[in-house]
Coordinates of C-alpha atoms (C1' of nucleotides) in Angstrom, one line a residue:
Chain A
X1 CA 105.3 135.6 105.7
X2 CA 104.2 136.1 102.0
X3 CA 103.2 139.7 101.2
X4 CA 99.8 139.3 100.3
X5 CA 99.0 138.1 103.9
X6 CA 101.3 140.7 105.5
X7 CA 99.1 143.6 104.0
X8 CA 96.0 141.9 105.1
X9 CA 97.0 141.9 108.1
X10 CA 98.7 145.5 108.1
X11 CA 95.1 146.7 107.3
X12 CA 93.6 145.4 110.6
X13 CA 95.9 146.6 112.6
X14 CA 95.2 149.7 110.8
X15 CA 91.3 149.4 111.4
X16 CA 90.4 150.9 114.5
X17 CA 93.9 152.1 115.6
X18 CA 94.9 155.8 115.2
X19 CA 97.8 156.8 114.5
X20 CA 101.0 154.5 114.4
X21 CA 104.8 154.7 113.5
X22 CA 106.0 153.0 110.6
X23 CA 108.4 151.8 112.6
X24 CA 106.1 150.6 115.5
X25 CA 104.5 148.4 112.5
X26 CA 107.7 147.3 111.1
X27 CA 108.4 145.9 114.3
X28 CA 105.5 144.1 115.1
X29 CA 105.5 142.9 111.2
X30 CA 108.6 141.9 111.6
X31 CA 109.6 143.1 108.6
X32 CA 111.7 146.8 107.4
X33 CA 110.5 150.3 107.4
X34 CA 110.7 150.4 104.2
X35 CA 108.5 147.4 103.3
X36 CA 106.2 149.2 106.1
X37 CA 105.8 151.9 103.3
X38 CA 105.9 150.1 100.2
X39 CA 102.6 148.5 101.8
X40 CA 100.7 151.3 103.0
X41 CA 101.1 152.4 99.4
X42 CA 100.1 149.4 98.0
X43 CA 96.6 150.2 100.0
X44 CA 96.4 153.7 99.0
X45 CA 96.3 152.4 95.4
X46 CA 93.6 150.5 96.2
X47 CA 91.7 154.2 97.7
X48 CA 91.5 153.1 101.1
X49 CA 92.5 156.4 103.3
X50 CA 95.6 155.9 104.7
X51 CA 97.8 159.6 105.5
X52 CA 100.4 159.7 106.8
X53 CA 102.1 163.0 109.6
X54 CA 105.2 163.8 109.3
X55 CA 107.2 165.4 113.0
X56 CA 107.3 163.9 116.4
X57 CA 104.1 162.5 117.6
X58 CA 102.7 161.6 113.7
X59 CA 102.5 158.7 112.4
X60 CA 100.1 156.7 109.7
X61 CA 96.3 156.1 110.4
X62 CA 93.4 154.6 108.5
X63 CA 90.4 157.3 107.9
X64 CA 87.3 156.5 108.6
X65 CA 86.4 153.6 106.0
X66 CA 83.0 153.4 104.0
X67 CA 80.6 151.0 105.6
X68 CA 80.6 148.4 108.1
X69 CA 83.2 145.4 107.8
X70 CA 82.6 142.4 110.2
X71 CA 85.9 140.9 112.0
X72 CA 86.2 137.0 111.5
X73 CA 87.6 135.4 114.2
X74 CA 88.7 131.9 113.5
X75 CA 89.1 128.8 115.6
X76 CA 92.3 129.4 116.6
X77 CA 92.2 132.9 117.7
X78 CA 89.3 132.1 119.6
X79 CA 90.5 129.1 121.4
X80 CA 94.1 131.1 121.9
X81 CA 92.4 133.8 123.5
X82 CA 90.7 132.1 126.1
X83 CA 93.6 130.3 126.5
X84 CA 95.3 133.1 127.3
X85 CA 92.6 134.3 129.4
X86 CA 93.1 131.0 132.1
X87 CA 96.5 131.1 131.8
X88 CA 96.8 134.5 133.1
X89 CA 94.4 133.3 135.7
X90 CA 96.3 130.3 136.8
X91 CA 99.4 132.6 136.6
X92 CA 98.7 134.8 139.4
X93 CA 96.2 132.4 141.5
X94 CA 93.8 134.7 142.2
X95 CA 91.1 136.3 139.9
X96 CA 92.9 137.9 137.9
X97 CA 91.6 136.3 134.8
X98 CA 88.3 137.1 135.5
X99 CA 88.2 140.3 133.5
X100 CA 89.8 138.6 130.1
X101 CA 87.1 136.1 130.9
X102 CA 84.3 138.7 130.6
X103 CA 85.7 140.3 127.4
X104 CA 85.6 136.6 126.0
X105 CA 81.8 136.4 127.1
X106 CA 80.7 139.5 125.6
X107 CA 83.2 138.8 122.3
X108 CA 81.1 135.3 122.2
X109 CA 78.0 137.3 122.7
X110 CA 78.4 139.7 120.0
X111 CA 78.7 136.8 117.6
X112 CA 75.5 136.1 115.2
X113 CA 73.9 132.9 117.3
X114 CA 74.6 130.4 115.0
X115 CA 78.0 130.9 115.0
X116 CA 78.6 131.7 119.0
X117 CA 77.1 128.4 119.4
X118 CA 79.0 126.4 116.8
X119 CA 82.5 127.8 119.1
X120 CA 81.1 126.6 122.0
X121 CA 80.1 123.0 120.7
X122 CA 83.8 123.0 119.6
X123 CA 84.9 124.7 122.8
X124 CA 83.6 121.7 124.8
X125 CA 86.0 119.2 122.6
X126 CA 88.4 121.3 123.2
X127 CA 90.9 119.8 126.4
X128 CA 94.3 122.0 127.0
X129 CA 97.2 120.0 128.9
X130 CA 100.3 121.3 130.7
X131 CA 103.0 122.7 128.3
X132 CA 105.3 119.8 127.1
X133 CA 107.8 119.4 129.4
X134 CA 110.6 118.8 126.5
X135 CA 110.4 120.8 123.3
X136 CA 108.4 119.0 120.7
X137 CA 110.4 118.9 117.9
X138 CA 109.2 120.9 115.0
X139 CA 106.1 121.8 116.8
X140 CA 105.2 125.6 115.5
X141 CA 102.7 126.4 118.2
X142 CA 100.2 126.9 115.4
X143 CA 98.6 124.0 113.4
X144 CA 97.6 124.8 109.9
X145 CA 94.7 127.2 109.6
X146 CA 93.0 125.4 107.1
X147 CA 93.2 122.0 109.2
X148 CA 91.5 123.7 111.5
X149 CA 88.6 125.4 109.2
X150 CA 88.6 121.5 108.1
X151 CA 88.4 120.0 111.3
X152 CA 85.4 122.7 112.2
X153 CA 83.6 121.8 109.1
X154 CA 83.7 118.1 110.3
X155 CA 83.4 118.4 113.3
X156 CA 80.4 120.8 113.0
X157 CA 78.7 118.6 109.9
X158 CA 79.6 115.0 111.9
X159 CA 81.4 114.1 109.2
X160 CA 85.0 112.0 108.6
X161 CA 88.0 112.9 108.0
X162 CA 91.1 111.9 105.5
X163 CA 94.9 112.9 105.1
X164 CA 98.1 112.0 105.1
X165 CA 99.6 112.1 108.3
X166 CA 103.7 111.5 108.9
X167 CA 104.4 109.8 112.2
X168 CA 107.2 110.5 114.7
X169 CA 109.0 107.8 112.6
X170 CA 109.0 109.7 109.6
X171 CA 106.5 106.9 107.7
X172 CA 103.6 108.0 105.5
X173 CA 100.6 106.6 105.9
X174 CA 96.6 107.8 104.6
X175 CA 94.2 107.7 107.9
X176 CA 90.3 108.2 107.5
X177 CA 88.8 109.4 111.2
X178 CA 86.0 110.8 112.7
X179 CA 87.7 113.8 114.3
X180 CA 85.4 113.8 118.2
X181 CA 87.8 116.6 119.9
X182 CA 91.5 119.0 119.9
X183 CA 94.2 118.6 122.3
X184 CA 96.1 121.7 122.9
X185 CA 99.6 120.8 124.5
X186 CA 101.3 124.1 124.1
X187 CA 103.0 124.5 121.7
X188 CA 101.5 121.6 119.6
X189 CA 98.1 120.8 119.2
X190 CA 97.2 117.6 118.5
X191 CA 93.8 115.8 117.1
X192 CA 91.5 113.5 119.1
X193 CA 90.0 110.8 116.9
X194 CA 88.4 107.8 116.0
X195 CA 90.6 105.8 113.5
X196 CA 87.8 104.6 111.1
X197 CA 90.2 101.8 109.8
X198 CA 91.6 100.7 112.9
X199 CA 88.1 101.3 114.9
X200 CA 90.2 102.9 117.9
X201 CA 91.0 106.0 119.4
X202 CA 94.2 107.7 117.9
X203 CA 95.6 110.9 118.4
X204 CA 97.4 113.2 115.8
X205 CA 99.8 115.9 116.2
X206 CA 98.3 118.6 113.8
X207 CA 101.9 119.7 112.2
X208 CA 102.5 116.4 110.6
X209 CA 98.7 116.2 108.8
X210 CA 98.8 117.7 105.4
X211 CA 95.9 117.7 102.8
X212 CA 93.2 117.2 104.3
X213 CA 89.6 117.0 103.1
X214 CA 86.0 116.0 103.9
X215 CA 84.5 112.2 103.8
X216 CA 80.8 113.0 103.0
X217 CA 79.7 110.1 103.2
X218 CA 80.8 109.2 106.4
X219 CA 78.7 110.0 109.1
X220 CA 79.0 110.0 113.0
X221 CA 78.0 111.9 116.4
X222 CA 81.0 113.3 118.1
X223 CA 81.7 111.9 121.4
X224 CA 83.4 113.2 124.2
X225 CA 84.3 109.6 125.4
X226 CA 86.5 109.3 122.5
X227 CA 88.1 112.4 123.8
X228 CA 88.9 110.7 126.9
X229 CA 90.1 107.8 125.7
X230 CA 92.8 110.0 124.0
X231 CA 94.2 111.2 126.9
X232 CA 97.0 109.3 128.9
X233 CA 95.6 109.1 132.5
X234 CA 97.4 110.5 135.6
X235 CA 97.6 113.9 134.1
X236 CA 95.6 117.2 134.9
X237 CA 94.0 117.8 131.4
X238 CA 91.2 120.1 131.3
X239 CA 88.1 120.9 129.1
X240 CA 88.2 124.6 127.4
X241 CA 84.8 124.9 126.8
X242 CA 82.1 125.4 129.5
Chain B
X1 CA 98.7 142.7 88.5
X2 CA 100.5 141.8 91.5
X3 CA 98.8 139.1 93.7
X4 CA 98.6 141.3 96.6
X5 CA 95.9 143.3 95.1
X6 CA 94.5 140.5 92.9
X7 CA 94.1 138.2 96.2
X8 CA 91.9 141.7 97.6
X9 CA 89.8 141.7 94.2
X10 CA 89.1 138.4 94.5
X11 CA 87.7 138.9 98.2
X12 CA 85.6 141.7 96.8
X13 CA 84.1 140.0 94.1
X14 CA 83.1 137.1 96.1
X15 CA 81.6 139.4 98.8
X16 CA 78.2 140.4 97.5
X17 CA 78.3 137.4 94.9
X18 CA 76.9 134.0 95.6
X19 CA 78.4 131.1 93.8
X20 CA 81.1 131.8 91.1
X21 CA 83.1 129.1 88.8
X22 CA 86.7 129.4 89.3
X23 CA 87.1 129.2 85.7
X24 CA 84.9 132.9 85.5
X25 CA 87.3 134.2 88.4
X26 CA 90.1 133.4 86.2
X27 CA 89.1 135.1 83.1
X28 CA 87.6 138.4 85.5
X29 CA 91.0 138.3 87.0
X30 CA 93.3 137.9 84.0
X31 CA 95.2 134.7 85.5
X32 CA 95.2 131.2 85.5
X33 CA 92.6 128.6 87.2
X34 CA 95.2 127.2 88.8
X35 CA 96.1 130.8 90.3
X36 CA 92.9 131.8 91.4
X37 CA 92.6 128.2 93.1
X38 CA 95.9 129.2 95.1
X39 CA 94.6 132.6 95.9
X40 CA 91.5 130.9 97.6
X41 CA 94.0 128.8 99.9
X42 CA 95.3 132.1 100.8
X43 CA 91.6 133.1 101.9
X44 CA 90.5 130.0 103.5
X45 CA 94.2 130.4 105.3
X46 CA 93.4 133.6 106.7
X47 CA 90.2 132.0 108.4
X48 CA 87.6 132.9 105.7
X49 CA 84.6 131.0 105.4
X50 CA 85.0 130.0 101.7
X51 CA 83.3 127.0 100.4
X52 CA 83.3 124.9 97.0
X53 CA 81.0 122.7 95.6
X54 CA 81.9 120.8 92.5
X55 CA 79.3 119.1 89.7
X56 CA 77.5 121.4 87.1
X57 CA 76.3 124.6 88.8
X58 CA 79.1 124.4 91.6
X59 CA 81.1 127.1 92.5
X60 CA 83.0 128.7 94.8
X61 CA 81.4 131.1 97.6
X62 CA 81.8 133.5 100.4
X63 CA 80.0 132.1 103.0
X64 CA 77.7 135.1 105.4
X65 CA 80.5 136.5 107.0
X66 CA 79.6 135.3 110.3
X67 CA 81.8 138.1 112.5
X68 CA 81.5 140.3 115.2
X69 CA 80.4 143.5 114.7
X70 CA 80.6 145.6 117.5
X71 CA 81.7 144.5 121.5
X72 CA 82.0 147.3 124.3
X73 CA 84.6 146.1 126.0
X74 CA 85.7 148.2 129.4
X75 CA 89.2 149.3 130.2
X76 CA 90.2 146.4 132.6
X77 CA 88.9 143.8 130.0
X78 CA 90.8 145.0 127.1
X79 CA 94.5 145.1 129.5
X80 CA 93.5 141.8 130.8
X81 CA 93.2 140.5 127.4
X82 CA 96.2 142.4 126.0
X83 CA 98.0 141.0 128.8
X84 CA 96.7 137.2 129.1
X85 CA 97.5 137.0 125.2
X86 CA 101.2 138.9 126.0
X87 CA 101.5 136.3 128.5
X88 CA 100.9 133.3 126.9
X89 CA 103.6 134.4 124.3
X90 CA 106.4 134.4 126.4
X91 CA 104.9 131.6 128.4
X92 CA 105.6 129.0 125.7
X93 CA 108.5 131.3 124.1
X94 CA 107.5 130.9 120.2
X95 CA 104.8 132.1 117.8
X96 CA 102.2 130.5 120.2
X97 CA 100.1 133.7 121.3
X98 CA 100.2 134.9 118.0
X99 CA 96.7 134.1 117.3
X100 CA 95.9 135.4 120.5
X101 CA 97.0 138.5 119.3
X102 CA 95.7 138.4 115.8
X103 CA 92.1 137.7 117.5
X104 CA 93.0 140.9 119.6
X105 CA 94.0 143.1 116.5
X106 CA 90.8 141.8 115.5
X107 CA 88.3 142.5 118.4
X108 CA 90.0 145.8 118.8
X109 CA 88.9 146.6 114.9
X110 CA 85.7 145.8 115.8
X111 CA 85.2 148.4 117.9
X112 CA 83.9 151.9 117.1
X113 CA 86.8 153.9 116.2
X114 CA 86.5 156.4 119.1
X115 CA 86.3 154.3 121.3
X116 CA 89.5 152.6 120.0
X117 CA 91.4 155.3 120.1
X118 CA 90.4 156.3 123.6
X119 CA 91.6 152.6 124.6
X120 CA 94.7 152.6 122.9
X121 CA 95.7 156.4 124.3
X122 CA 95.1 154.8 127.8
X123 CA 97.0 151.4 127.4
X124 CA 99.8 154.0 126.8
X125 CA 99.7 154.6 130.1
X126 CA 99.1 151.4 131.7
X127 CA 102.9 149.8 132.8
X128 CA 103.5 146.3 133.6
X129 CA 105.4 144.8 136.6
X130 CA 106.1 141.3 137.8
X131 CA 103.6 139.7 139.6
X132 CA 104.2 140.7 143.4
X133 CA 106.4 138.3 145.3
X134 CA 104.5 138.0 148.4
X135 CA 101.0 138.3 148.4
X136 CA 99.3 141.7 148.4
X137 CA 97.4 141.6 151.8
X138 CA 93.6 142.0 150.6
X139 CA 94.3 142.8 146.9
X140 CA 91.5 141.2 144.9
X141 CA 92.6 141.4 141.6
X142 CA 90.3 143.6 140.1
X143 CA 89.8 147.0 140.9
X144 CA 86.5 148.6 141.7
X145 CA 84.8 148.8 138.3
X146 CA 83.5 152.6 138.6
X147 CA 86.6 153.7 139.9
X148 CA 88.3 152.4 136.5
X149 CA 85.6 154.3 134.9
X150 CA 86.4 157.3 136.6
X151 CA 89.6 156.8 135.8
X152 CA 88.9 156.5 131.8
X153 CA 86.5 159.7 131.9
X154 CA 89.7 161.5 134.1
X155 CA 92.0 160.4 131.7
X156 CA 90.4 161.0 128.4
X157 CA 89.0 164.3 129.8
X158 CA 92.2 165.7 131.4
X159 CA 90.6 166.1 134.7
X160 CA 91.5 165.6 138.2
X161 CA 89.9 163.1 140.4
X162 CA 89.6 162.9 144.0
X163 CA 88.9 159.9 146.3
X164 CA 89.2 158.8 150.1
X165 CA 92.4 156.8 150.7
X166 CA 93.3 154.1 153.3
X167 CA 96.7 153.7 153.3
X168 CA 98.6 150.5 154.6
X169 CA 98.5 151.8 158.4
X170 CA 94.7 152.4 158.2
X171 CA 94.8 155.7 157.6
X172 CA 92.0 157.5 156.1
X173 CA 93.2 160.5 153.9
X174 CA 90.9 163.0 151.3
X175 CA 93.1 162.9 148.1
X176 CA 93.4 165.2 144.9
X177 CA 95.2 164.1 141.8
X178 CA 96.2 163.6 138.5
X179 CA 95.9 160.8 137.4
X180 CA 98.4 159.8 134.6
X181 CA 98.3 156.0 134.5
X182 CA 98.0 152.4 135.5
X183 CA 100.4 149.9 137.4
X184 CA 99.0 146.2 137.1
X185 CA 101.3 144.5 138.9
X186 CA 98.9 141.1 139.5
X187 CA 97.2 140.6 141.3
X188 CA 97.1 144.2 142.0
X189 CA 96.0 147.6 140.6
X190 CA 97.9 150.6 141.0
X191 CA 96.9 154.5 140.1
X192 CA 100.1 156.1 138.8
X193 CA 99.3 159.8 139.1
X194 CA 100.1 163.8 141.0
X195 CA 99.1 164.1 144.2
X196 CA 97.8 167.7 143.9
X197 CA 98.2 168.5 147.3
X198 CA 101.6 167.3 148.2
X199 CA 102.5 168.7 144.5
X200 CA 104.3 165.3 144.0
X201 CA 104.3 162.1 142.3
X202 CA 102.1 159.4 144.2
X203 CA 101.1 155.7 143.7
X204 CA 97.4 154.5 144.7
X205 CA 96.7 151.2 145.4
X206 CA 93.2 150.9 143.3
X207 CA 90.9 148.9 146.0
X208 CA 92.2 151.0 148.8
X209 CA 90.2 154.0 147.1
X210 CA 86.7 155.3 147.6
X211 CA 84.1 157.5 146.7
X212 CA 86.0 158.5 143.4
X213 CA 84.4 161.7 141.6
X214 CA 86.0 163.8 139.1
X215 CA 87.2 167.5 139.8
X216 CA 85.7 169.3 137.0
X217 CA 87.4 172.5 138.0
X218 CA 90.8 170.7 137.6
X219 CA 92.6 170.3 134.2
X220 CA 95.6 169.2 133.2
X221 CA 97.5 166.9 130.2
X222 CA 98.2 163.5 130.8
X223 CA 102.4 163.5 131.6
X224 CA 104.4 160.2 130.5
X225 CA 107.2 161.6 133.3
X226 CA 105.0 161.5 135.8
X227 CA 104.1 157.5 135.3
X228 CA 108.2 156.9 135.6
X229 CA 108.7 159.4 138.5
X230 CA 106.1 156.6 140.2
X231 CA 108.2 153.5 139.1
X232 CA 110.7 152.4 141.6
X233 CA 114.3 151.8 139.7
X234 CA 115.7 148.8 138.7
X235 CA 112.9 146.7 137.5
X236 CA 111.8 145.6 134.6
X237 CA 108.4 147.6 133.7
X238 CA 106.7 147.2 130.3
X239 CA 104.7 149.3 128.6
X240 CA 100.9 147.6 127.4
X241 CA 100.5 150.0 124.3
X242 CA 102.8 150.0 121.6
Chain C
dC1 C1' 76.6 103.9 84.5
dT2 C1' 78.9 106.8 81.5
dG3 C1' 80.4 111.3 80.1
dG4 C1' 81.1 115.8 81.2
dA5 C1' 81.4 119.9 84.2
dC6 C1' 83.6 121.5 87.9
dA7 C1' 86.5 121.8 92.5
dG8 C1' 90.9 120.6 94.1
dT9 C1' 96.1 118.8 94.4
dG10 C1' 101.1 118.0 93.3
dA11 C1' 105.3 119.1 90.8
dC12 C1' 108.5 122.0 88.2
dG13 C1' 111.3 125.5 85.8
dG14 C1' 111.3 130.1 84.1
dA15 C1' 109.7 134.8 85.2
dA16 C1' 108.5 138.4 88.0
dA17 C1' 107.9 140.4 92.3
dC18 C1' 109.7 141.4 96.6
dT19 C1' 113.1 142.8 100.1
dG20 C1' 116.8 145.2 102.7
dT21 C1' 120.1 148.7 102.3
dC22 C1' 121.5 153.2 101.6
dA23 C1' 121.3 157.9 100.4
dC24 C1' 118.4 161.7 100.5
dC25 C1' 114.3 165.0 100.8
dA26 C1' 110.2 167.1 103.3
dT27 C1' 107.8 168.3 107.4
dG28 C1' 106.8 169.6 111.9
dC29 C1' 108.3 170.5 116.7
dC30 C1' 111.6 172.0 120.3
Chain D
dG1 C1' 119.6 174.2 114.0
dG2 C1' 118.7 169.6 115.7
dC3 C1' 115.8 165.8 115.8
dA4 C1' 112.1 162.6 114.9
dT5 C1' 109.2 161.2 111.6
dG6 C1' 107.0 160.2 106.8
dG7 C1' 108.2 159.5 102.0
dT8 C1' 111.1 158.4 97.5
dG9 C1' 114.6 156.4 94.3
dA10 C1' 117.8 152.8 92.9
dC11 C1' 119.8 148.3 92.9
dA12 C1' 121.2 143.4 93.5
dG13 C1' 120.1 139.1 95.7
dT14 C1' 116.6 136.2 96.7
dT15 C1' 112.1 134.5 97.2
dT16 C1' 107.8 134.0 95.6
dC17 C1' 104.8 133.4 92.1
dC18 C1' 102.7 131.6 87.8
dG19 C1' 101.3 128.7 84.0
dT20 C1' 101.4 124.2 82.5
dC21 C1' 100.3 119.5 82.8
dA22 C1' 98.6 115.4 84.7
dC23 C1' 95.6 113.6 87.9
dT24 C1' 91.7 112.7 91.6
dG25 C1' 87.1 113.2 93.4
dT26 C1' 82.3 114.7 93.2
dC27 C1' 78.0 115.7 91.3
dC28 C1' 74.5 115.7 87.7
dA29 C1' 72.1 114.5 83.4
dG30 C1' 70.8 111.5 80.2

DNA sequence: CTGGACAGTGACGGAAACTGTCACCATGCC
DNA sequence: GGCATGGTGACAGTTTCCGTCACTGTCCAG
């Protein structure tokens, strides 16, 4: 992970967490002790309040910061965590879920309107399948974040979609779609569309799209029967969304 | 200026600005356009809502950051979601609950900071077991709501609680204790604490407990030996907390 | 409908930053 | 003292980063 990213991230796990080892975040950074500390210093030069106790039971903490920041959550960490949330349900048949479900609820609640109900429009194109049975080769188990941010746009805006997408046969080819739902196959997530040259459904697996970018000028209402069409029959797909 | 804290600049100028040209960015930030168009895919990476518009008068732009702000979340939501997002990890072995767990890192930011700490202090304390073989008899998966609050104020406080107890053989029983953690074994709830009477470690099942209050009169400092004097040898616990 | 302003992409080689390791000091607690 | 923890300095290998250049696409004005 490049550093820049690493920081960022070292700061929210800093934000609302007392105190921590170095260790603890080297660890879950994966990443040495030492780097640990070259970054914490890296955001004291910057003034934020980050001290440090020495002796058993010490650790680093972020002081109180200066104003309010919001947290942005984005697709993916939304639709992962309720993801999470049923597969712990399924995992121990019984309600167990139910209380990860609530958190979701009030998480989605506490979003500004607008937003809460863009997640659920997207939620409801959202269809989860049974992890692949074989691994999928090169799958990552996280598509790239800005494919996503570009798919929301579209999908949001009902507007097309163009890249370059590399098929399990290793050819290149440009697609233009009209991107209607996600297909989340752990650990690949794949893209439920409309091919606008072919005029069929098509599915993508999200790891082999690269640039992608907006068609303006192509318009279109997303339909959840182009979703289905996607999916082979005979299997137990379900929709995220409610 | 290394990118780290020029990619942080960069955030901060376009917070609290509307549209800037990348070519102004540039000069403000002593680098290249080309740079400062990199540093943006950084942004838009991390799930940032920044936008471009091209002609004369375009610009690039933080969009309202549309985040949460604040969420109560209770104790049994937060280890549910802890968990379902732990789950899901190992469920599909690679980096595929990773953005569960950023979106976690996240929420948990977004709470007050007290309140944070208070959580994090008690998901110390929470262990993990298998899921039971058999089926608990009864076990409903959640615990009673108030008695997991009682539990929190206990906790946090360094009180003792007491409660009426049926045991397995029906038995009714007045209990006293300290309570010093949490077995979640799903789909049930376990109270890891000091039976004050009996001066010995004892484990609760949570929805065979009733009538909870706390003993002010009672105080005592939450023991890390007592929560393994309660687990049985020879299997695999996890902690929650780090 | 043409030119210009501006966002965005791909490729590449030299330069700079980053990383892990190791040794060591400081501090607080038992 | 012994131990766990934060913090610093130095160094070599490696990775990342950066500017440059050429190009595409979009929007607007005239």
């Amino acid at each position: 992970m490049p550093r820049t990213d690493r920081v960022m991230d070292l700061l929210e796990l800093l934000r609302g967490r007392g105190a921590v080892g170095v260790g603890a975040l080297a660890d879950e950074l994966g990443v040495s002790r030492r780097t640990i500390l070259r970054d914490l210093a890296t955001l004291r030069a910057r003034g934020l309040p980050v001290t440090g106790e020495a002796g058993p039971g010490g650790g680093v903490r972020l002081e109180a910061e200066r104003g309010v920041t919001a947290v942005h959550l984005a697709l993916d960490e939304v639709v992962s965590l309720w993801l999470a949330a049923r597969l712990s349900r399924a995992a121990s048949d019984l309600p167990w879920g139910d209380a990860a479900r609530r958190g979701l609820a009030k998480l989605l609640a506490s979003l500004p309107r607008e937003r809460a109900r863009d997640l659920r429009a997207l939620c409801r194109r959202v269809v989860v399948g049974p992890p692949a049975s074989e691994r999928v080769r090169g799958a990552t188990g996280r598509p790239p974040p800005e494919l996503l941010s570009r798919f929301e746009a579209a999908f949001l805006g009902g507007r097309g979609l163009a890249f370059a997408y590399v098929d399990a046969a290793g050819r290149r080819s440009e697609r233009r779609i009209e991107p209607h739902g996600l297909l989340v196959q752990p650990p690949a997530w794949y893209l439920l569309a409309r091919d606008l040259d072919r005029g069929e459904p098509r599915t993508f697996r999200m790891d082999r799209v690269s640039a992608p970018r907006l068609l303006a000028e192509v318009a279109f209402r997303p339909d959840p029967a182009v979703v289905a069409a996607n999916l082979p029959a005979g299997v137990d797909w379900q929709p995220l969304g409610t």
